[in-house]
Amino acid sequence: MAPATTDDSRTKDRVKTSVDRASEIFTEKSLRFTDLRRKVFEEIASTQASVGAYEVLDRLAKKGTRLAPISVYRALDALLEAGVVHRLESKNAYFACSRLHQPGLGRRPIFLACEKCGNVLEGDGDDIFETIDKNARAQKFEPRVRFVEVTGTCHECATKHKE
Amino acid sequence: MAPATTDDSRTKDRVKTSVDRASEIFTEKSLRFTDLRRKVFEEIASTQASVGAYEVLDRLAKKGTRLAPISVYRALDALLEAGVVHRLESKNAYFACSRLHQPGLGRRPIFLACEKCGNVLEGDGDDIFETIDKNARAQKFEPRVRFVEVTGTCHECATKHKE
DNA sequence: CCGGATATGTTGCGACGCAACAATGATCAT
DNA sequence: ATGATCATTGTTGCGTCGCAACATATCCGG
C-alpha cells in the first residue's frame, strides 16, 4: 500500500510552514516570536476559517495552556502588528495571512469570507484601494485605514452544495 | 437684532427632515415607524457621528425612556432593514443614512469615518463595488454582502487642525 | 551582572449583542 | 364588534468581546 498522506499530516505541514514564515517575519521586524505568540498563532493557522479570541483561548485551555483573555489579545496584537494574522472587523475574528503560503499576492488584500465554511480568502486589492482613495479624496477626505470585507460563497461550497 | 439661527434650531430642522423621510420610507416598505423606532432614530439622526447602541440607550434613559438593550437592538434592526441607518462594522456603531438629505448619491455607499470628529460621510461606491465583485469572482468567490469602511480625516478637521 | 525595556500574569470591568418567553398592541376577515 | 393572527415591545438572563491597571517575570545591551 502506498504511503497515504492524511489530511492531518498535511495540515501539520502547512501549519509548520506558516510558523516558520511567521518566525522569520518577526525576526525581520525585530519583534519577538515568543512561546505564547507562537501558540496563539498555531491555533489560528491550524484552521482556514476565522476564529474568535475566546475560541483560541478555549482551544489552548484544552491543551493545558490556561490563559487570561488579555494574554490572548496581547498576543493577537503582536501577530497583527507583524502582519501574520488579520482581523475580520465584520466578525470580530482573526485568521492567518495567506501570504505566508502565497507570496504572490499584492500588498493590500481584501478579505473574502465564505458564509458556509468560514474560510477566508484574500484578494489582491491594490486597484480597489486606489479607487477608494480617489473616491475619498474627491470628498476631501484623507483616508488612513481601509477595510474591504466581503461575505459570500466560496467555490468549494458552491460546487459541493449542488451535488 | 436680526433673528439668529442657532445651531440647535438648525439641528432640529435637520432631524425633523430626517424623521419625515424615514417615516415615508417605512411606509413605502410597509414597515411600521413605531414610537420606539422613531425615538431611537431621532437619537441617531441628531448626531453626525456614529453612536453605539448603549449610548442611544443612555441618552434615551436621560430623557425618561428607560429601555432594555434588546429593545434598542430590535429598533436598530428595523431601522437598518429600512435602510435609514447604517452600521459601521469596524466600530460597532450606527449612524443615519445621509441619503435622507442627499438623494443624489449612488445606491451603494462606502463609509468614510473621521477619526477626529467621528462624523461619517458616505461616498458613492458603485464603481468600487463593481471592482470588488470582479475581483472576487476572479477567485470563483460569489459575493453577497460587502463592507467598505475607511477611517481618516475629514476636510473640516484637516483645516481646523492647521490653524 | 545590573538596569531598562519588553512580555506575561492577575484582577476586574465595561461594551456589545441577543435568546427565550411573556405581555401587549395592531390588523383583518367574518 | 370580536376573535384569530401576526407584529411589537417588555422582562429576564447570559455569552462574547476587548481591554485597563497594576504586579511580576524575562530578556537584552552595556
XYZ file of C-alpha atoms (C1' of nucleotides) in Angstrom:
386
model
C 0.000 0.000 0.000
C 1.279 3.397 -0.965
C 2.085 5.711 1.909
C -1.080 7.767 2.398
C -0.891 11.461 3.151
C -3.584 12.147 5.692
C -5.306 15.470 5.970
C -3.864 15.715 9.412
C -0.299 15.408 8.318
C -0.877 17.849 5.505
C -2.388 20.296 7.944
C 0.576 19.872 10.229
C 2.933 20.581 7.354
C 1.013 23.659 6.379
C 0.988 24.952 9.922
C 4.677 24.306 10.286
C 5.416 26.260 7.131
C 3.293 29.115 8.417
C 5.009 29.106 11.775
C 8.416 29.128 10.139
C 7.475 32.027 7.888
C 5.933 33.880 10.796
C 9.080 33.373 12.822
C 11.178 34.816 10.007
C 8.895 37.794 9.690
C 9.093 38.506 13.400
C 12.870 38.382 13.234
C 12.966 40.650 10.185
C 10.927 43.207 12.067
C 12.907 42.883 15.284
C 9.917 41.530 17.115
C 9.939 38.529 19.394
C 8.140 35.393 18.352
C 7.612 34.214 21.889
C 6.154 30.932 23.036
C 2.802 32.470 23.755
C 2.631 34.193 20.409
C 3.638 31.019 18.642
C 0.950 29.023 20.430
C -1.738 31.540 19.619
C -0.557 31.717 16.046
C -0.577 27.939 15.693
C -4.192 27.789 16.770
C -5.150 30.398 14.221
C -3.032 28.924 11.445
C -4.400 25.442 12.021
C -7.805 26.422 10.682
C -8.713 28.012 7.393
C -11.671 29.735 8.964
C -11.528 32.807 11.119
C -11.594 32.236 14.857
C -12.588 34.421 17.768
C -10.169 35.329 20.513
C -12.115 33.331 23.050
C -12.107 30.275 20.829
C -8.327 30.437 20.741
C -8.483 30.735 24.489
C -10.660 27.635 24.826
C -8.588 25.557 22.470
C -5.383 26.386 24.286
C -7.055 25.647 27.607
C -7.982 22.180 26.380
C -4.341 21.627 25.538
C -3.300 22.647 29.010
C -2.353 26.262 28.380
C -4.694 28.291 30.545
C -4.555 31.968 29.795
C -6.410 35.109 30.684
C -8.240 36.734 27.772
C -5.908 39.704 27.914
C -2.948 37.450 27.205
C -4.554 36.232 24.027
C -5.375 39.769 22.984
C -1.827 40.881 23.571
C -0.508 38.002 21.524
C -3.017 38.874 18.803
C -1.817 42.472 18.852
C 1.721 41.329 18.217
C 0.630 38.941 15.463
C -1.439 41.669 13.830
C 1.441 44.108 14.029
C 3.743 41.599 12.417
C 1.092 41.105 9.748
C 0.917 37.327 10.065
C -2.727 37.386 11.061
C -5.576 39.656 10.014
C -8.681 40.762 11.802
C -12.130 40.499 10.271
C -13.902 43.589 11.541
C -17.289 42.360 10.445
C -16.940 39.192 12.511
C -14.628 40.174 15.357
C -12.431 37.266 14.384
C -8.889 36.532 13.326
C -7.277 34.408 10.628
C -3.797 33.645 9.341
C -2.465 35.705 6.473
C -2.434 33.611 3.314
C 0.650 35.382 2.061
C 2.607 33.107 4.327
C 1.882 30.483 1.673
C 1.244 32.605 -1.402
C 3.763 35.424 -1.519
C 2.479 36.400 -4.944
C -0.481 38.458 -3.795
C -0.412 42.239 -3.875
C 0.427 44.245 -0.840
C -3.051 45.271 0.240
C -5.537 42.452 0.495
C -9.310 42.380 0.551
C -10.966 39.650 2.536
C -13.477 37.180 1.155
C -15.178 35.231 3.939
C -17.293 32.245 2.968
C -20.582 32.131 4.841
C -20.776 28.358 4.604
C -17.350 27.052 5.580
C -15.909 30.142 7.227
C -12.760 30.108 5.165
C -11.257 33.452 4.374
C -9.634 34.105 1.026
C -7.511 37.115 0.331
C -7.773 39.000 -2.892
C -5.324 41.492 -4.331
C -6.968 44.798 -3.533
C -4.421 47.290 -4.816
C -6.702 48.588 -7.546
C -9.680 48.671 -5.212
C -7.830 50.670 -2.611
C -6.667 53.118 -5.224
C -10.237 53.616 -6.308
C -11.304 54.074 -2.722
C -8.622 56.674 -2.107
C -9.591 58.595 -5.212
C -13.226 58.467 -4.192
C -12.480 59.613 -0.641
C -10.209 62.464 -1.708
C -12.884 63.654 -4.092
C -14.821 64.417 -0.914
C -11.726 65.995 0.641
C -11.427 63.061 2.993
C -7.913 61.871 3.708
C -8.004 58.097 4.119
C -5.797 56.279 6.586
C -7.146 52.819 7.351
C -9.312 50.950 4.872
C -11.398 47.862 5.370
C -12.779 45.850 2.497
C -14.597 42.740 3.612
C -16.863 40.591 1.532
C -19.032 37.692 2.586
C -20.486 35.200 0.171
C -19.842 31.691 -1.061
C -16.512 30.192 -1.963
C -16.034 27.889 -4.905
C -15.809 24.669 -2.897
C -19.067 25.329 -1.082
C -20.831 26.433 -4.250
C -19.972 23.218 -6.091
C -20.439 20.970 -3.080
C -23.928 22.316 -2.494
C -25.107 21.441 -5.989
C -24.266 17.724 -5.859
C -31.156 92.475 16.183
C -31.534 90.106 13.269
C -33.189 86.804 14.105
C -30.298 84.413 14.674
C -30.460 80.866 13.506
C -28.899 78.845 16.259
C -27.117 75.573 15.653
C -29.742 73.996 17.809
C -32.641 75.058 15.690
C -30.808 74.034 12.553
C -30.121 70.635 14.065
C -33.762 70.295 14.959
C -34.768 71.102 11.419
C -32.347 68.590 10.039
C -33.558 65.900 12.395
C -37.153 66.651 11.563
C -36.453 66.316 7.858
C -34.726 63.005 8.507
C -37.583 61.727 10.595
C -40.093 62.700 7.952
C -38.112 60.997 5.221
C -37.615 57.930 7.397
C -41.316 57.786 8.069
C -42.043 57.887 4.344
C -39.548 55.137 3.678
C -41.078 52.931 6.325
C -44.492 53.439 4.796
C -43.218 52.716 1.296
C -41.818 49.433 2.523
C -44.897 48.511 4.540
C -42.951 48.692 7.768
C -44.116 50.407 10.914
C -42.359 53.518 12.073
C -43.322 52.988 15.681
C -42.741 55.317 18.596
C -39.770 53.338 19.793
C -38.172 53.222 16.383
C -38.735 56.924 15.918
C -37.140 57.718 19.259
C -34.097 55.564 18.544
C -33.828 57.055 15.079
C -34.031 60.604 16.436
C -31.111 59.953 18.747
C -29.024 58.630 15.906
C -30.058 61.320 13.467
C -29.352 64.084 15.941
C -25.633 63.500 15.742
C -23.383 63.429 12.728
C -21.084 60.935 14.384
C -21.750 57.260 14.752
C -23.156 56.154 18.084
C -23.146 52.855 19.905
C -26.339 51.057 20.846
C -25.679 51.600 24.532
C -25.140 55.303 24.007
C -28.562 55.512 22.427
C -29.811 53.612 25.441
C -28.226 56.068 27.870
C -29.454 59.129 26.042
C -32.998 57.871 25.957
C -32.784 56.952 29.641
C -31.786 60.524 30.464
C -34.881 61.704 28.626
C -37.042 59.373 30.639
C -37.344 56.477 28.219
C -35.839 53.524 30.025
C -35.324 50.556 27.775
C -33.657 47.198 27.855
C -30.716 46.818 25.458
C -32.635 44.306 23.404
C -35.308 46.893 22.672
C -32.733 49.220 21.212
C -31.246 46.416 19.148
C -34.641 45.477 17.803
C -35.349 49.057 16.850
C -31.939 49.232 15.207
C -32.700 46.091 13.235
C -35.835 47.677 11.871
C -34.010 50.916 11.047
C -31.230 49.004 9.326
C -33.716 46.972 7.351
C -35.478 50.114 6.221
C -32.075 51.484 5.262
C -32.396 54.721 7.204
C -29.397 53.940 9.386
C -26.168 52.115 8.641
C -23.883 50.067 10.819
C -20.153 50.664 10.986
C -18.727 47.177 11.375
C -15.312 48.465 12.301
C -16.728 50.443 15.216
C -19.833 48.540 16.243
C -21.740 51.768 15.855
C -24.655 53.202 13.971
C -25.327 56.406 12.041
C -28.109 57.938 9.999
C -28.055 57.450 6.265
C -27.099 60.694 4.569
C -29.288 59.899 1.601
C -32.161 61.159 3.697
C -30.741 64.590 2.917
C -28.790 63.950 -0.267
C -30.797 61.692 -2.534
C -28.224 62.190 -5.277
C -25.731 59.599 -4.088
C -25.436 56.246 -5.795
C -27.182 53.227 -4.479
C -24.276 51.537 -2.726
C -22.323 53.733 -0.362
C -18.891 53.428 1.137
C -18.367 54.888 4.588
C -15.749 57.465 5.482
C -15.428 57.868 9.239
C -13.383 60.789 10.541
C -11.082 59.780 13.381
C -11.168 63.258 14.883
C -14.802 64.312 14.930
C -16.461 60.947 14.402
C -18.591 62.147 11.523
C -19.370 59.603 8.872
C -19.537 60.633 5.224
C -20.955 58.422 2.533
C -19.306 58.103 -0.824
C -20.783 56.686 -3.987
C -19.258 53.247 -4.135
C -20.880 51.782 -7.212
C -17.633 51.598 -9.141
C -15.778 50.243 -6.124
C -18.284 47.501 -5.562
C -18.129 46.526 -9.205
C -14.372 46.226 -8.940
C -14.732 44.165 -5.792
C -17.197 41.816 -7.447
C -14.951 41.339 -10.442
C -12.023 40.677 -8.143
C -13.952 38.189 -6.037
C -15.380 36.304 -8.994
C -11.891 36.017 -10.438
C -11.273 33.801 -7.425
C -14.547 31.980 -8.012
C -15.986 33.628 -4.943
C -19.614 34.705 -5.200
C -20.014 37.916 -3.200
C -23.155 38.685 -1.238
C -22.521 41.340 1.392
C -19.756 43.878 1.004
C -18.298 46.270 3.539
C -16.113 49.178 2.581
C -15.156 51.327 5.523
C -12.476 53.943 5.623
C -11.144 55.890 8.550
C -9.117 59.052 8.204
C -9.559 62.779 8.463
C -12.404 64.804 7.089
C -11.947 68.200 5.486
C -13.216 70.231 8.428
C -10.846 68.574 10.876
C -7.916 68.783 8.492
C -8.297 72.531 8.042
C -9.228 73.213 11.647
C -6.140 71.445 12.906
C -3.790 73.624 10.884
C -4.981 76.973 12.271
C 25.539 41.416 36.331
C 22.758 45.264 36.543
C 19.183 48.411 34.758
C 15.775 49.409 31.423
C 12.735 47.571 28.168
C 9.684 44.014 26.902
C 6.496 40.296 27.964
C 3.323 37.863 30.802
C 0.241 37.095 34.972
C -3.710 38.741 37.903
C -7.732 41.077 38.833
C -11.536 43.305 37.369
C -14.764 45.580 34.465
C -17.309 47.912 30.665
C -19.343 47.351 25.932
C -21.690 44.606 22.717
C -25.434 41.572 21.198
C -29.051 38.688 21.549
C -32.007 34.145 23.096
C -36.299 32.770 25.203
C -40.555 33.618 26.867
C -44.452 36.745 28.341
C -47.463 40.517 27.552
C -49.327 43.947 24.767
C -50.911 46.124 20.529
C -52.318 46.331 15.546
C -54.877 44.174 11.584
C -58.225 41.898 9.171
C -61.800 38.728 7.974
C -66.138 37.227 9.354
C -67.665 44.461 17.111
C -64.848 40.135 18.018
C -61.895 36.682 17.775
C -57.760 34.977 15.410
C -53.403 36.239 13.934
C -49.311 38.481 13.473
C -46.026 42.140 14.830
C -44.111 44.755 18.500
C -42.422 45.519 22.993
C -41.226 44.113 27.899
C -38.595 41.045 31.129
C -35.051 38.195 32.425
C -30.775 36.474 31.759
C -26.480 35.365 29.672
C -22.429 34.759 26.478
C -18.900 37.225 23.772
C -15.607 40.752 23.001
C -11.885 43.748 24.486
C -9.038 45.830 27.431
C -7.316 48.968 31.792
C -4.326 48.914 35.732
C -1.018 47.036 38.340
C 2.352 43.303 39.630
C 5.811 40.035 38.281
C 8.969 37.770 35.336
C 12.043 37.646 31.435
C 15.222 39.425 28.002
C 18.983 42.143 26.334
C 22.566 45.597 25.965
C 26.193 47.872 28.265
